[in-house]
Amino acid sequence: MGKYYKYFKRIIDLILFFILIIPSLVLIVLFSIILTIQFKSSPFFIQERGLTLTKHRLKILKLRTIKKDFSKVTSENDIFFKP
């Protein structure tokens, strides 16, 4: 590979990032507004995932797509039931 490949790839990565970040942010804001109106609460929640290399839990900010009190709607025979 050429000696400029690393720099060329980085420039392409940055260009694609800036092209894609604007539509992504617009969609996130739009869905946040819709979810706030629909659920009448915060559209975001924090989910903890597995351990990192330094033994810390990873926290991920996610869009809420199910109501908080969804367990009142499900039953034990439902596909959404989690024991």
PDB file of C-alpha atoms in Angstrom:
ATOM      1  CA  MET A   1       0.000   0.000   0.000  1.00  0.00           C
ATOM      2  CA  GLY A   2       1.097   3.527  -0.708  1.00  0.00           C
ATOM      3  CA  LYS A   3       2.485   5.804   1.918  1.00  0.00           C
ATOM      4  CA  TYR A   4      -0.498   8.177   1.612  1.00  0.00           C
ATOM      5  CA  TYR A   5      -3.150   5.443   1.991  1.00  0.00           C
ATOM      6  CA  LYS A   6      -3.499   5.998   5.746  1.00  0.00           C
ATOM      7  CA  TYR A   7      -4.112   9.738   5.288  1.00  0.00           C
ATOM      8  CA  PHE A   8      -6.455   9.265   2.336  1.00  0.00           C
ATOM      9  CA  LYS A   9      -8.525   6.726   4.280  1.00  0.00           C
ATOM     10  CA  ARG A  10      -8.752   9.091   7.273  1.00  0.00           C
ATOM     11  CA  ILE A  11      -9.963  11.948   5.051  1.00  0.00           C
ATOM     12  CA  ILE A  12     -12.600   9.712   3.433  1.00  0.00           C
ATOM     13  CA  ASP A  13     -13.728   8.533   6.896  1.00  0.00           C
ATOM     14  CA  LEU A  14     -14.121  12.127   8.103  1.00  0.00           C
ATOM     15  CA  ILE A  15     -16.011  13.195   4.985  1.00  0.00           C
ATOM     16  CA  LEU A  16     -18.430  10.270   5.317  1.00  0.00           C
ATOM     17  CA  PHE A  17     -18.848  10.981   9.034  1.00  0.00           C
ATOM     18  CA  PHE A  18     -19.837  14.605   8.437  1.00  0.00           C
ATOM     19  CA  ILE A  19     -22.157  13.643   5.579  1.00  0.00           C
ATOM     20  CA  LEU A  20     -23.964  11.012   7.690  1.00  0.00           C
ATOM     21  CA  ILE A  21     -24.009  12.728  11.107  1.00  0.00           C
ATOM     22  CA  ILE A  22     -26.449  15.479  10.056  1.00  0.00           C
ATOM     23  CA  PRO A  23     -29.248  13.160   8.822  1.00  0.00           C
ATOM     24  CA  SER A  24     -28.672  10.896  11.828  1.00  0.00           C
ATOM     25  CA  LEU A  25     -29.017  13.759  14.300  1.00  0.00           C
ATOM     26  CA  VAL A  26     -32.143  15.014  12.541  1.00  0.00           C
ATOM     27  CA  LEU A  27     -33.723  11.554  12.823  1.00  0.00           C
ATOM     28  CA  ILE A  28     -32.768  11.209  16.500  1.00  0.00           C
ATOM     29  CA  VAL A  29     -34.257  14.618  17.334  1.00  0.00           C
ATOM     30  CA  LEU A  30     -37.413  13.839  15.342  1.00  0.00           C
ATOM     31  CA  PHE A  31     -37.915  10.469  17.050  1.00  0.00           C
ATOM     32  CA  SER A  32     -37.179  12.051  20.434  1.00  0.00           C
ATOM     33  CA  ILE A  33     -39.947  14.599  19.913  1.00  0.00           C
ATOM     34  CA  ILE A  34     -42.400  11.923  18.770  1.00  0.00           C
ATOM     35  CA  LEU A  35     -41.557   9.648  21.718  1.00  0.00           C
ATOM     36  CA  THR A  36     -41.821  12.517  24.211  1.00  0.00           C
ATOM     37  CA  ILE A  37     -45.304  13.339  22.931  1.00  0.00           C
ATOM     38  CA  GLN A  38     -46.385   9.697  22.860  1.00  0.00           C
ATOM     39  CA  PHE A  39     -44.980   8.536  26.223  1.00  0.00           C
ATOM     40  CA  LYS A  40     -45.160  11.889  28.062  1.00  0.00           C
ATOM     41  CA  SER A  41     -41.782  11.166  29.651  1.00  0.00           C
ATOM     42  CA  SER A  42     -38.128  11.163  28.719  1.00  0.00           C
ATOM     43  CA  PRO A  43     -37.518   9.459  25.358  1.00  0.00           C
ATOM     44  CA  PHE A  44     -34.115   8.200  26.534  1.00  0.00           C
ATOM     45  CA  PHE A  45     -32.973   5.593  29.034  1.00  0.00           C
ATOM     46  CA  ILE A  46     -29.609   4.259  30.099  1.00  0.00           C
ATOM     47  CA  GLN A  47     -28.874   0.567  29.648  1.00  0.00           C
ATOM     48  CA  GLU A  48     -25.914  -1.070  31.332  1.00  0.00           C
ATOM     49  CA  ARG A  49     -23.997  -3.653  29.347  1.00  0.00           C
ATOM     50  CA  GLY A  50     -21.222  -6.126  30.159  1.00  0.00           C
ATOM     51  CA  LEU A  51     -17.855  -5.449  31.674  1.00  0.00           C
ATOM     52  CA  THR A  52     -15.141  -3.500  29.888  1.00  0.00           C
ATOM     53  CA  LEU A  53     -11.468  -4.447  29.928  1.00  0.00           C
ATOM     54  CA  THR A  54     -11.043  -2.319  33.072  1.00  0.00           C
ATOM     55  CA  LYS A  55     -13.928  -4.154  34.820  1.00  0.00           C
ATOM     56  CA  HIS A  56     -16.411  -1.293  34.496  1.00  0.00           C
ATOM     57  CA  ARG A  57     -19.993  -1.538  33.286  1.00  0.00           C
ATOM     58  CA  LEU A  58     -20.654   0.139  29.931  1.00  0.00           C
ATOM     59  CA  LYS A  59     -23.610   2.565  29.927  1.00  0.00           C
ATOM     60  CA  ILE A  60     -25.471   3.128  26.657  1.00  0.00           C
ATOM     61  CA  LEU A  61     -27.982   5.931  26.047  1.00  0.00           C
ATOM     62  CA  LYS A  62     -30.917   4.516  24.060  1.00  0.00           C
ATOM     63  CA  LEU A  63     -34.252   5.715  22.720  1.00  0.00           C
ATOM     64  CA  ARG A  64     -37.205   4.331  24.660  1.00  0.00           C
ATOM     65  CA  THR A  65     -39.549   2.360  22.376  1.00  0.00           C
ATOM     66  CA  ILE A  66     -41.691   0.575  24.973  1.00  0.00           C
ATOM     67  CA  LYS A  67     -43.689   2.203  27.756  1.00  0.00           C
ATOM     68  CA  LYS A  68     -42.326   1.913  31.298  1.00  0.00           C
ATOM     69  CA  ASP A  69     -45.433   0.080  32.536  1.00  0.00           C
ATOM     70  CA  PHE A  70     -45.431  -2.461  29.692  1.00  0.00           C
ATOM     71  CA  SER A  71     -45.327  -5.351  32.187  1.00  0.00           C
ATOM     72  CA  LYS A  72     -48.973  -4.613  33.069  1.00  0.00           C
ATOM     73  CA  VAL A  73     -49.926  -5.453  29.490  1.00  0.00           C
ATOM     74  CA  THR A  74     -47.966  -8.709  29.108  1.00  0.00           C
ATOM     75  CA  SER A  75     -48.807 -12.131  30.486  1.00  0.00           C
ATOM     76  CA  GLU A  76     -46.742 -15.264  31.085  1.00  0.00           C
ATOM     77  CA  ASN A  77     -47.792 -16.728  27.727  1.00  0.00           C
ATOM     78  CA  ASP A  78     -46.788 -13.586  25.853  1.00  0.00           C
ATOM     79  CA  ILE A  79     -43.694 -13.505  23.630  1.00  0.00           C
ATOM     80  CA  PHE A  80     -42.485 -10.402  25.526  1.00  0.00           C
ATOM     81  CA  PHE A  81     -42.554 -12.147  28.917  1.00  0.00           C
ATOM     82  CA  LYS A  82     -39.154 -12.395  30.587  1.00  0.00           C
ATOM     83  CA  PRO A  83     -38.980 -14.369  33.852  1.00  0.00           C
TER      84      PRO A  83
END
